[in-house]
Short mmCIF file of C-alpha atoms in Angstrom, two decimals:
data_model
loop_
_atom_site.label_atom_id
_atom_site.label_comp_id
_atom_site.label_asym_id
_atom_site.label_seq_id
_atom_site.Cartn_x
_atom_site.Cartn_y
_atom_site.Cartn_z
CA MET A 1 -110.53 34.59 121.38
CA SER A 2 -108.82 35.22 118.05
CA PRO A 3 -110.78 34.69 114.81
CA GLY A 4 -108.80 31.52 114.22
CA ALA A 5 -110.57 29.36 116.79
CA ASP A 6 -113.87 31.09 116.25
CA MET A 7 -113.85 29.93 112.65
CA TYR A 8 -114.16 26.34 113.83
CA ARG A 9 -117.64 26.55 115.32
CA GLU A 10 -119.72 23.45 115.88
CA GLN A 11 -121.58 23.82 112.60
CA ILE A 12 -118.46 23.93 110.45
CA LEU A 13 -116.87 20.97 112.18
CA ASP A 14 -120.14 19.07 111.96
CA HIS A 15 -120.37 19.62 108.21
CA TYR A 16 -116.67 18.81 107.79
CA LYS A 17 -116.96 15.53 109.69
CA ARG A 18 -120.37 14.55 108.30
CA PRO A 19 -120.65 16.25 104.90
CA ARG A 20 -124.18 16.45 103.44
CA ASN A 21 -124.77 15.55 99.77
CA HIS A 22 -121.37 13.91 99.62
CA GLY A 23 -120.60 11.52 96.78
CA LYS A 24 -121.61 11.21 93.11
CA LEU A 25 -124.81 11.50 91.10
CA GLU A 26 -125.83 8.70 88.74
CA ASP A 27 -126.78 10.97 85.88
CA PRO A 28 -125.65 14.57 86.43
CA THR A 29 -126.63 17.34 84.01
CA PHE A 30 -123.15 18.80 84.50
CA THR A 31 -120.04 18.09 86.54
CA HIS A 32 -117.34 20.60 87.33
CA THR A 33 -114.09 20.55 89.30
CA GLY A 34 -112.10 23.29 90.95
CA GLU A 35 -109.20 23.84 93.27
CA ASN A 36 -107.81 26.38 95.64
CA PRO A 37 -104.05 26.32 95.26
CA VAL A 38 -103.52 28.17 98.55
CA CYS A 39 -104.59 25.18 100.65
CA GLY A 40 -104.55 22.54 97.91
CA ASP A 41 -108.32 22.08 98.30
CA LYS A 42 -109.98 20.14 95.48
CA ILE A 43 -113.72 19.70 94.95
CA THR A 44 -115.81 18.11 92.20
CA ILE A 45 -119.53 18.86 92.07
CA ASP A 46 -122.27 16.97 90.19
CA VAL A 47 -125.47 18.92 89.48
CA GLU A 48 -128.78 17.58 88.19
CA LEU A 49 -131.24 20.10 86.70
CA GLU A 50 -134.97 20.01 86.11
CA ASP A 51 -136.08 23.02 84.04
CA ASP A 52 -132.96 24.94 85.06
CA VAL A 53 -133.66 24.32 88.72
CA ILE A 54 -131.18 22.27 90.75
CA SER A 55 -132.96 19.08 91.74
CA SER A 56 -130.03 17.25 93.24
CA ILE A 57 -126.36 17.83 93.90
CA ALA A 58 -123.38 15.83 95.14
CA PHE A 59 -119.80 16.82 95.85
CA ARG A 60 -116.56 15.05 96.62
CA GLY A 61 -113.01 16.17 97.20
CA ASP A 62 -110.50 16.90 99.89
CA GLY A 63 -108.95 19.86 101.57
CA CYS A 64 -109.22 21.99 104.67
CA ALA A 65 -112.24 22.04 106.95
CA ILE A 66 -113.42 25.44 105.71
CA SER A 67 -113.54 24.38 102.04
CA GLN A 68 -115.28 21.06 102.69
CA ALA A 69 -117.79 22.46 105.20
CA SER A 70 -118.64 25.30 102.80
CA ALA A 71 -119.36 22.81 100.04
CA SER A 72 -121.60 20.80 102.34
CA LEU A 73 -123.52 23.83 103.64
CA LEU A 74 -123.87 25.31 100.16
CA SER A 75 -125.10 22.04 98.66
CA GLN A 76 -128.11 22.10 100.99
CA GLU A 77 -128.86 25.67 100.04
CA LEU A 78 -128.62 25.04 96.29
CA ILE A 79 -131.28 22.36 96.01
CA GLY A 80 -134.38 24.03 94.56
CA MET A 81 -132.47 27.09 93.34
CA ASP A 82 -132.65 28.09 89.68
CA LEU A 83 -129.52 28.89 87.68
CA ASP A 84 -130.20 32.63 87.56
CA ASP A 85 -130.17 32.75 91.34
CA VAL A 86 -127.02 30.63 91.44
CA GLU A 87 -125.32 33.24 89.30
CA GLU A 88 -126.34 35.98 91.74
CA LEU A 89 -124.61 34.36 94.73
CA ASP A 90 -121.63 36.22 96.15
CA ARG A 91 -119.06 35.64 98.85
CA ASP A 92 -121.28 37.15 101.55
CA ASP A 93 -123.85 34.43 100.93
CA VAL A 94 -121.23 31.82 101.75
CA THR A 95 -119.90 33.57 104.84
CA ASP A 96 -123.51 34.04 106.00
CA LEU A 97 -124.06 30.31 105.59
CA LEU A 98 -120.90 29.55 107.54
CA GLY A 99 -122.04 31.99 110.22
CA VAL A 100 -118.50 33.07 111.18
CA ASP A 101 -115.93 35.64 110.17
CA ILE A 102 -113.48 34.08 107.75
CA SER A 103 -109.94 35.40 107.96
CA PRO A 104 -108.71 37.06 104.74
CA MET A 105 -106.23 34.25 104.13
CA ARG A 106 -109.00 31.65 104.11
CA ILE A 107 -111.75 33.31 102.09
CA LYS A 108 -110.63 31.41 98.98
CA CYS A 109 -111.30 28.15 100.80
CA ALA A 110 -114.78 29.33 101.73
CA VAL A 111 -115.87 30.41 98.24
CA LEU A 112 -114.38 27.48 96.30
CA ALA A 113 -117.57 25.38 96.07
CA GLU A 114 -119.68 28.42 95.18
CA LYS A 115 -117.35 29.34 92.34
CA ILE A 116 -117.27 25.77 91.04
CA VAL A 117 -121.08 25.61 90.82
CA GLN A 118 -121.27 29.05 89.18
CA ASP A 119 -118.56 28.23 86.63
CA GLY A 120 -120.10 24.80 86.00
CA ALA A 121 -123.46 26.43 85.29
CA LYS A 122 -121.89 28.95 82.91
CA ILE A 123 -120.06 26.21 81.02
CA TYR A 124 -123.33 24.28 80.79
CA GLU A 125 -125.01 27.37 79.37
CA GLY A 126 -122.20 27.88 76.92
CA GLU A 127 -121.05 31.17 78.45
CA LEU A 128 -117.67 29.99 79.66
CA ASP A 129 -114.94 27.74 78.28
CA ILE A 130 -112.52 26.53 80.95
CA GLU A 131 -111.20 23.14 82.03
CA HIS A 132 -111.51 23.70 85.74
CA THR A 133 -111.99 26.47 88.26
CA THR A 134 -109.35 27.95 90.49
CA THR A 135 -109.75 30.49 93.27
CA GLU A 136 -106.31 32.02 92.84
CA MET W 1 -79.85 14.51 127.37
CA GLY W 2 -82.96 14.48 129.55
CA ILE W 3 -86.03 16.64 129.29
CA GLN W 4 -85.03 18.45 132.47
CA SER W 5 -81.64 19.52 131.12
CA ALA W 6 -80.88 23.23 131.16
CA ALA W 7 -81.08 25.38 128.05
CA PRO W 8 -77.69 25.85 126.36
CA LEU W 9 -78.44 29.59 126.06
CA ASP W 10 -79.52 32.20 128.61
CA VAL W 11 -82.88 32.56 126.90
CA GLU W 12 -84.31 35.02 129.41
CA ALA W 13 -81.54 37.52 128.72
CA ILE W 14 -81.82 36.98 124.96
CA ARG W 15 -85.60 37.50 124.98
CA GLU W 16 -85.17 40.90 126.59
CA GLU W 17 -83.46 42.05 123.41
CA PHE W 18 -86.52 41.20 121.28
CA PRO W 19 -89.34 43.65 122.12
CA ILE W 20 -91.84 41.86 119.84
CA LEU W 21 -91.73 38.73 121.99
CA GLU W 22 -93.58 40.65 124.72
CA ARG W 23 -96.71 41.08 122.63
CA GLU W 24 -99.95 39.16 122.81
CA VAL W 25 -101.78 37.97 119.70
CA ALA W 26 -105.13 38.19 121.52
CA ALA W 27 -106.19 39.03 125.07
CA GLU W 28 -104.31 36.81 127.56
CA THR W 29 -102.68 35.00 124.66
CA PRO W 30 -98.95 35.66 124.55
CA LEU W 31 -97.11 35.20 121.28
CA VAL W 32 -95.28 31.90 120.86
CA TYR W 33 -93.25 32.52 117.74
CA LEU W 34 -92.24 29.24 116.05
CA ASP W 35 -92.00 30.40 112.44
CA ASN W 36 -88.33 31.31 112.40
CA ALA W 37 -87.51 29.43 109.22
CA ALA W 38 -89.82 31.89 107.45
CA THR W 39 -88.42 34.95 109.18
CA THR W 40 -86.72 35.64 112.51
CA GLN W 41 -87.49 38.48 114.88
CA THR W 42 -85.25 41.51 115.17
CA PRO W 43 -83.21 42.34 118.29
CA ARG W 44 -82.65 45.82 119.71
CA PRO W 45 -79.05 46.24 118.46
CA VAL W 46 -80.27 45.76 114.87
CA LEU W 47 -83.24 48.09 115.34
CA ASP W 48 -80.91 50.64 116.95
CA ALA W 49 -78.33 50.45 114.16
CA MET W 50 -80.95 51.12 111.50
CA ASP W 51 -82.62 53.80 113.58
CA ARG W 52 -79.28 55.54 114.11
CA TYR W 53 -78.59 55.53 110.38
CA TYR W 54 -81.91 57.24 109.61
CA ARG W 55 -81.62 59.70 112.51
CA GLU W 56 -77.96 60.60 112.23
CA TYR W 57 -76.36 59.93 108.83
CA ASN W 58 -79.02 59.07 106.24
CA ALA W 59 -77.48 59.79 102.83
CA ASN W 60 -76.82 58.10 99.51
CA VAL W 61 -73.60 56.14 99.30
CA HIS W 62 -70.44 56.09 97.18
CA ARG W 63 -70.75 59.49 95.48
CA GLY W 64 -71.49 62.28 97.92
CA LEU W 65 -68.57 64.29 99.21
CA HIS W 66 -70.41 65.59 102.25
CA THR W 67 -70.02 64.24 105.76
CA LEU W 68 -73.27 62.29 105.88
CA SER W 69 -72.55 60.50 102.61
CA GLN W 70 -69.05 59.66 103.73
CA GLU W 71 -70.30 58.21 106.99
CA ALA W 72 -73.04 56.24 105.24
CA SER W 73 -70.61 54.97 102.58
CA VAL W 74 -68.09 53.75 105.13
CA ALA W 75 -70.77 51.99 107.21
CA TYR W 76 -72.39 50.41 104.16
CA GLU W 77 -69.12 49.27 102.63
CA ASP W 78 -67.82 47.95 105.94
CA ALA W 79 -71.03 45.93 106.26
CA HIS W 80 -69.88 43.90 103.25
CA ASP W 81 -66.62 43.02 105.02
CA ARG W 82 -68.58 42.08 108.14
CA LEU W 83 -70.86 39.69 106.26
CA ALA W 84 -67.94 38.25 104.29
CA ALA W 85 -66.20 37.45 107.57
CA PHE W 86 -69.46 36.04 108.94
CA VAL W 87 -69.41 33.23 106.36
CA GLY W 88 -65.63 32.80 106.21
CA ALA W 89 -64.88 34.62 102.96
CA SER W 90 -61.26 35.75 103.21
CA GLY W 91 -61.59 38.11 100.24
CA GLY W 92 -63.75 40.55 102.21
CA ARG W 93 -66.12 42.87 100.37
CA GLU W 94 -64.86 41.83 96.92
CA GLU W 95 -66.43 38.43 97.49
CA LEU W 96 -69.67 39.48 99.11
CA LEU W 97 -72.46 41.44 97.49
CA PHE W 98 -75.81 42.57 98.74
CA THR W 99 -79.03 41.59 97.02
CA LYS W 100 -82.69 41.67 98.04
CA ASN W 101 -82.78 38.11 99.42
CA THR W 102 -81.62 34.55 98.74
CA THR W 103 -83.98 34.32 95.78
CA GLU W 104 -82.39 37.32 94.11
CA SER W 105 -78.90 35.99 94.88
CA LEU W 106 -79.72 32.71 93.12
CA ASN W 107 -81.39 34.53 90.24
CA LEU W 108 -78.27 36.64 89.88
CA VAL W 109 -76.11 33.53 89.42
CA ALA W 110 -78.68 31.99 87.10
CA GLN W 111 -78.86 35.11 84.94
CA ALA W 112 -75.25 36.22 85.06
CA HIS W 113 -73.70 32.78 84.69
CA GLY W 114 -76.45 30.35 83.66
CA LEU W 115 -77.96 32.22 80.73
CA ASN W 116 -74.56 33.27 79.38
CA GLU W 117 -72.58 30.07 79.80
CA LEU W 118 -74.96 27.11 79.49
CA GLY W 119 -76.11 25.33 76.34
CA PRO W 120 -77.94 22.20 75.16
CA ASP W 121 -75.05 19.88 76.06
CA ASP W 122 -74.95 21.00 79.68
CA ALA W 123 -76.66 19.62 82.76
CA ILE W 124 -77.76 21.55 85.83
CA VAL W 125 -77.76 19.18 88.78
CA THR W 126 -79.90 20.15 91.73
CA THR W 127 -82.00 18.31 94.34
CA GLU W 128 -85.59 17.29 94.94
CA MET W 129 -85.54 19.23 98.20
CA GLU W 130 -84.76 22.61 96.65
CA HIS W 131 -86.76 25.68 97.57
CA HIS W 132 -88.65 27.15 94.62
CA SER W 133 -86.12 30.02 94.64
CA SER W 134 -83.58 27.61 93.19
CA LEU W 135 -85.79 25.01 91.48
CA VAL W 136 -87.93 27.40 89.45
CA THR W 137 -84.93 29.55 88.58
CA TRP W 138 -82.85 26.69 87.16
CA GLN W 139 -85.92 25.35 85.34
CA GLN W 140 -86.12 28.68 83.53
CA VAL W 141 -82.41 28.70 82.71
CA ALA W 142 -82.81 25.20 81.27
CA ARG W 143 -85.79 26.26 79.21
CA ARG W 144 -83.93 29.21 77.72
CA THR W 145 -80.55 27.55 77.13
CA GLY W 146 -81.61 24.01 76.26
CA ALA W 147 -79.70 22.64 79.25
CA GLU W 148 -81.07 19.66 81.16
CA VAL W 149 -82.10 19.83 84.84
CA ARG W 150 -81.38 16.74 86.95
CA TYR W 151 -82.71 16.21 90.46
CA ILE W 152 -80.85 14.32 93.17
CA GLY W 153 -83.49 12.32 95.06
CA PHE W 154 -83.99 11.87 98.80
CA THR W 155 -84.47 8.84 101.03
CA ASP W 156 -87.57 8.07 103.08
CA GLU W 157 -85.97 9.75 106.09
CA GLY W 158 -85.24 12.92 104.14
CA TYR W 159 -81.53 12.48 103.45
CA LEU W 160 -80.07 13.25 100.05
CA ASP W 161 -79.41 10.10 98.04
CA MET W 162 -75.65 10.44 97.58
CA THR W 163 -75.42 7.43 95.24
CA ASP W 164 -77.85 9.29 93.02
CA ALA W 165 -75.70 12.42 93.37
CA GLU W 166 -72.56 10.59 92.24
CA GLU W 167 -74.36 9.27 89.17
CA LEU W 168 -76.05 12.51 88.18
CA ILE W 169 -73.01 14.74 88.59
CA ASP W 170 -71.23 13.46 85.49
CA GLU W 171 -69.10 15.09 82.77
CA ASP W 172 -72.14 17.00 81.44
CA ALA W 173 -72.66 18.79 84.76
CA ALA W 174 -72.00 22.51 84.29
CA VAL W 175 -73.78 23.75 87.41
CA VAL W 176 -74.44 21.93 90.68
CA SER W 177 -76.87 23.93 92.81
CA VAL W 178 -77.93 22.48 96.16
CA VAL W 179 -79.72 23.58 99.29
CA HIS W 180 -77.47 23.48 102.40
CA VAL W 181 -80.33 22.87 104.86
CA SER W 182 -83.76 21.69 103.68
CA ASN W 183 -86.47 24.11 104.79
CA THR W 184 -88.94 21.19 104.98
CA PHE W 185 -86.99 18.19 106.27
CA GLY W 186 -84.47 20.26 108.20
CA THR W 187 -81.75 17.97 106.81
CA VAL W 188 -78.23 19.36 106.84
CA ASN W 189 -76.88 18.23 103.48
CA PRO W 190 -73.24 17.12 102.92
CA VAL W 191 -72.39 20.20 100.88
CA ALA W 192 -68.61 19.82 101.10
CA ARG W 193 -68.85 16.37 99.50
CA LEU W 194 -71.24 17.69 96.84
CA GLY W 195 -68.73 20.47 96.16
CA GLU W 196 -66.01 17.87 95.56
CA LEU W 197 -68.25 16.02 93.10
CA ALA W 198 -69.07 19.28 91.31
CA HIS W 199 -65.46 20.40 91.04
CA GLU W 200 -64.29 17.01 89.78
CA GLN W 201 -66.46 17.84 86.74
CA ASP W 202 -65.44 21.53 86.64
CA ALA W 203 -69.05 22.51 87.40
CA LEU W 204 -69.96 25.75 89.12
CA PHE W 205 -70.96 24.87 92.69
CA VAL W 206 -73.82 27.00 94.04
CA VAL W 207 -75.29 26.65 97.53
CA ASP W 208 -78.58 27.98 98.93
CA GLY W 209 -77.67 28.73 102.54
CA ALA W 210 -80.88 30.48 103.63
CA GLN W 211 -81.62 27.95 106.40
CA ALA W 212 -77.98 27.29 107.32
CA VAL W 213 -76.29 30.64 107.92
CA PRO W 214 -78.64 31.77 110.73
CA ASN W 215 -78.37 28.55 112.69
CA MET W 216 -74.88 27.07 112.48
CA PRO W 217 -71.29 28.06 111.76
CA VAL W 218 -70.84 28.28 107.97
CA ASP W 219 -67.47 28.49 106.23
CA VAL W 220 -67.88 28.97 102.49
CA GLU W 221 -64.19 28.21 101.90
CA ALA W 222 -64.33 24.91 103.80
CA ILE W 223 -67.39 24.01 101.70
CA ASP W 224 -65.50 25.24 98.62
CA ALA W 225 -68.66 26.88 97.29
CA ASP W 226 -68.24 28.98 94.17
CA CYS W 227 -71.39 30.89 95.10
CA TYR W 228 -73.30 30.86 98.37
CA ALA W 229 -76.62 32.66 98.90
CA PHE W 230 -78.41 33.67 102.11
CA SER W 231 -80.97 36.13 103.48
CA GLY W 232 -80.85 38.83 106.14
CA HIS W 233 -84.32 38.44 107.60
CA LYS W 234 -83.77 34.83 108.64
CA MET W 235 -80.70 35.74 110.73
CA ALA W 236 -82.16 38.42 113.03
CA GLY W 237 -81.61 41.07 110.36
CA PRO W 238 -84.05 43.22 108.40
CA THR W 239 -86.09 42.21 105.35
CA GLY W 240 -85.09 43.55 101.94
CA ILE W 241 -81.49 42.39 102.06
CA GLY W 242 -79.72 39.19 101.18
CA CYS W 243 -76.16 38.24 100.35
CA LEU W 244 -74.33 36.45 97.62
CA TYR W 245 -70.84 35.19 98.34
CA GLY W 246 -68.84 34.43 95.23
CA LYS W 247 -65.22 33.45 94.79
CA ARG W 248 -63.32 36.47 93.54
CA GLN W 249 -62.53 34.82 90.22
CA VAL W 250 -66.15 33.81 89.67
CA LEU W 251 -67.53 37.27 90.41
CA ALA W 252 -64.83 38.91 88.29
CA GLU W 253 -65.73 36.77 85.26
CA MET W 254 -69.51 36.98 85.43
CA GLU W 255 -71.39 39.75 83.68
CA PRO W 256 -73.52 42.08 85.78
CA PHE W 257 -77.17 41.15 86.26
CA LEU W 258 -78.65 44.62 86.78
CA TYR W 259 -77.50 47.78 85.03
CA GLY W 260 -77.66 51.42 86.08
CA GLY W 261 -76.04 53.83 88.46
CA GLU W 262 -73.45 52.85 91.08
CA MET W 263 -72.36 49.77 89.11
CA ILE W 264 -70.46 51.64 86.38
CA ARG W 265 -66.92 52.99 86.14
CA SER W 266 -67.54 55.21 83.14
CA VAL W 267 -70.32 55.67 80.64
CA SER W 268 -70.38 57.10 77.13
CA PHE W 269 -73.18 57.09 74.57
CA GLU W 270 -71.51 54.10 72.94
CA GLU W 271 -70.47 51.90 75.84
CA SER W 272 -69.93 51.52 79.56
CA SER W 273 -67.41 49.83 81.81
CA TRP W 274 -68.08 48.21 85.13
CA ASN W 275 -67.17 49.24 88.63
CA ASP W 276 -64.95 47.16 90.95
CA LEU W 277 -66.24 44.19 92.93
CA PRO W 278 -68.72 43.96 94.50
CA TRP W 279 -70.24 47.21 93.26
CA LYS W 280 -70.59 46.07 89.66
CA TYR W 281 -73.42 43.85 90.90
CA GLU W 282 -75.17 46.51 92.99
CA ALA W 283 -76.95 48.77 90.50
CA GLY W 284 -78.98 51.69 91.79
CA THR W 285 -79.25 52.97 95.34
CA PRO W 286 -78.67 49.87 97.48
CA PRO W 287 -80.40 48.81 100.74
CA ILE W 288 -78.19 51.01 102.91
CA ALA W 289 -80.04 50.88 106.24
CA GLU W 290 -80.61 47.17 105.74
CA GLY W 291 -76.92 46.52 105.05
CA ILE W 292 -75.96 48.39 108.20
CA GLY W 293 -78.66 46.52 110.13
CA LEU W 294 -77.48 43.19 108.80
CA ALA W 295 -73.92 43.86 109.94
CA ALA W 296 -75.33 44.57 113.41
CA ALA W 297 -77.23 41.25 113.21
CA ALA W 298 -73.98 39.45 112.39
CA ASP W 299 -72.36 41.05 115.46
CA TYR W 300 -75.35 40.12 117.60
CA ILE W 301 -75.31 36.48 116.47
CA ASP W 302 -71.56 36.15 116.91
CA ASP W 303 -71.85 37.59 120.44
CA ILE W 304 -74.16 34.69 121.28
CA GLY W 305 -72.11 32.26 119.18
CA ARG W 306 -73.37 30.13 116.34
CA GLU W 307 -72.10 26.90 117.94
CA GLN W 308 -74.23 27.79 120.96
CA ILE W 309 -77.25 28.65 118.80
CA GLU W 310 -76.88 25.36 116.97
CA ARG W 311 -76.65 23.47 120.27
CA HIS W 312 -79.71 25.32 121.58
CA GLU W 313 -81.72 24.47 118.48
CA ASP W 314 -80.66 20.80 118.67
CA TRP W 315 -81.82 20.84 122.30
CA LEU W 316 -85.20 22.27 121.25
CA VAL W 317 -85.59 19.93 118.27
CA GLU W 318 -84.77 16.90 120.40
CA TYR W 319 -87.57 17.90 122.78
CA ALA W 320 -90.01 18.77 119.98
CA LEU W 321 -89.43 15.39 118.29
CA ASP W 322 -90.06 13.58 121.60
CA ARG W 323 -93.19 15.55 122.46
CA LEU W 324 -94.68 15.39 118.95
CA ALA W 325 -94.14 11.62 118.91
CA GLU W 326 -96.49 11.40 121.91
CA LEU W 327 -99.39 12.53 119.74
CA ASP W 328 -101.61 9.98 118.02
CA GLY W 329 -101.64 10.02 114.24
CA ILE W 330 -98.56 12.22 113.86
CA THR W 331 -96.05 11.82 111.05
CA ILE W 332 -92.76 13.67 111.43
CA HIS W 333 -90.87 14.35 108.22
CA GLY W 334 -87.10 14.38 107.94
CA PRO W 335 -84.23 12.82 109.92
CA ARG W 336 -84.92 11.32 113.38
CA ASP W 337 -81.51 12.33 114.69
CA PRO W 338 -81.58 15.98 115.93
CA ALA W 339 -77.87 16.26 115.12
CA ASP W 340 -78.61 15.75 111.42
CA ARG W 341 -81.15 18.54 111.21
CA ALA W 342 -81.40 22.25 111.77
CA GLY W 343 -83.94 23.79 114.13
CA LEU W 344 -87.16 22.96 112.35
CA VAL W 345 -89.71 20.15 112.39
CA ALA W 346 -92.36 19.58 109.70
CA PHE W 347 -95.22 17.21 110.46
CA THR W 348 -98.65 16.03 109.43
CA MET W 349 -101.34 14.99 111.91
CA ASP W 350 -104.18 12.55 111.21
CA ASP W 351 -106.09 13.81 108.21
CA ILE W 352 -106.30 17.32 109.59
CA HIS W 353 -105.32 19.86 106.96
CA ALA W 354 -102.19 21.85 107.79
CA HIS W 355 -104.06 25.14 107.42
CA ASP W 356 -106.69 24.06 109.91
CA ILE W 357 -103.90 23.14 112.33
CA ALA W 358 -102.12 26.48 111.92
CA GLU W 359 -105.36 28.40 112.36
CA ILE W 360 -106.14 26.68 115.65
CA THR W 361 -102.59 26.87 117.00
CA ASN W 362 -102.75 30.59 116.20
CA ALA W 363 -105.74 30.85 118.52
CA HIS W 364 -103.34 29.60 121.21
CA GLY W 365 -100.87 32.30 120.24
CA VAL W 366 -98.58 29.83 118.47
CA ALA W 367 -97.25 30.98 115.10
CA ILE W 368 -96.28 28.06 112.87
CA ARG W 369 -96.11 27.71 109.10
CA ALA W 370 -98.55 25.59 107.14
CA GLY W 371 -98.43 24.86 103.44
CA HIS W 372 -95.92 23.55 100.97
CA HIS W 373 -93.12 25.88 102.19
CA CYS W 374 -92.14 26.63 98.60
CA THR W 375 -91.15 23.01 98.08
CA GLN W 376 -94.19 21.83 96.14
CA PRO W 377 -92.47 19.01 94.17
CA LEU W 378 -91.10 17.60 97.43
CA HIS W 379 -94.60 17.52 98.92
CA GLU W 380 -95.93 15.88 95.77
CA ARG W 381 -93.30 13.18 96.12
CA LEU W 382 -94.43 12.61 99.71
CA GLY W 383 -98.02 12.43 98.43
CA ILE W 384 -99.27 15.26 100.65
CA ALA W 385 -100.57 18.71 99.85
CA ALA W 386 -99.15 20.48 102.86
CA THR W 387 -97.29 20.09 106.13
CA SER W 388 -97.17 22.10 109.34
CA ARG W 389 -93.76 23.35 110.40
CA ALA W 390 -92.45 24.59 113.72
CA SER W 391 -89.05 26.28 113.54
CA PHE W 392 -86.90 27.58 116.36
CA TYR W 393 -84.33 30.26 117.12
CA CYS W 394 -82.12 31.38 119.96
CA TYR W 395 -85.03 32.90 121.92
CA ASN W 396 -87.31 29.86 121.98
CA THR W 397 -87.89 27.65 125.02
CA ARG W 398 -89.07 24.12 125.71
CA GLY W 399 -92.04 25.70 127.51
CA GLU W 400 -93.12 27.17 124.17
CA ILE W 401 -93.00 23.69 122.63
CA ASP W 402 -95.33 22.58 125.43
CA VAL W 403 -97.79 25.32 124.37
CA LEU W 404 -97.58 24.03 120.79
CA ILE W 405 -98.33 20.48 121.96
CA GLU W 406 -101.33 21.72 123.99
CA ALA W 407 -102.60 23.54 120.90
CA LEU W 408 -102.19 20.40 118.79
CA LEU W 409 -104.05 18.31 121.36
CA ASP W 410 -106.83 20.90 121.28
CA THR W 411 -106.90 20.66 117.48
CA GLN W 412 -107.19 16.88 117.64
CA GLU W 413 -110.04 17.17 120.12
CA LEU W 414 -111.93 19.63 117.91
CA PHE W 415 -111.55 17.34 114.93
CA SER W 416 -112.16 14.03 116.73
#
């Protein structure tokens, strides 16, 4: 089987069809949006903090299955994580969460949500000044 | 024409000339190559011609007095005549120059003519179905010269709005630059009529023929194009070479676009003068092997016959449209009538992202294109981020379309 079909394992399709933490937060500490121009994926993430620890998170957007499933899987992982640990995340953490090999053309879809949360946190902390994130 | 009707071409014999079509993309998964609008595969006669050049007479052209250089020069120069004849240019090599691809051909016209001749009172009229190679290029010319860009719209079925065209091509029009065949809708545009409208206003008429030349007979003189651009790698030729046809008068008047060796007649510290056509546009060592390979591709295609290739593609498109229509939730973009389109079909399916579709069809060995196909504004107008596109050539079969349909059904099942 080529990596193409393998990428669409049960877990990814499950999270794509039934995304966890999908929607909006009433009173987010910060909100950030990003896009992946390769696939036209767009995601907005709301984050609520308690003492610099993520207490709740919600995302919305549209795009390919890989980008949306990654956001869903990552959102579960982020709850309870403090911002320092969020900053330490790298692309391997996302591919580990997805549990499959992502083809080189699609890695930008996979890491979109991660990058949005990281950039959002940096903007919140005053370390970054951008309108929105892009994975180009 | 029924589904059982025989293929217009002897596909089995044709496929034997394309070694790559024998490969598998994974174990037990033969390649089904349906991405021909992006690039076509290369037949043995083209591979052989390029191989022979490198093995037997590899040399730089135009200047060397030795045997190898003379042989290379003759083959390379003759290739210009061959490609001129291929698109009906009676002026031979003086009307046909080699570039890197269609994009470079269009940039050449934009730089050599557009930047030098246009000003704030001029309009560049183009279409909403242009490839970025034309759209972005004319945008830049407009930005630098103050000219205005106007876009001829399209109808819901993907035809150019000719009423719009007649209004937009007015006395301000200095350049009319249109795509012959849309790489997204597949629509064959009425270029001869657009040429009439352009010339009534004394505008330069430029045509992007990248998706036309490989698939149908093209006669630049019947179209009355002032400039006509196309690529080698979409017509069974190599990458790295494209062509620009220009009327002799137009090419004689334009300034060169690139400067350097080969394109000069004489050089002093103060000034330089330009070489004859077409060489004044071919600065530096040109794509010699590619030019020779492209001439072999022209021979190969003419041996099959472009009327026959066109008929074969219509026969495939007719079947693809029928089979795709069987799928739930499918939207097919572009004209319904196979006769009005070239051999490509772009579609969207349910809410499944085009890249997810292409990834899963690839697992079935089926190569299709997914994305905005370098026509982003067109996709924005349709309100979609991306489409999937299957495109055909002389070696494709209806059986391969069946494999595509199976792959799409599998995709729908995964996402249901």
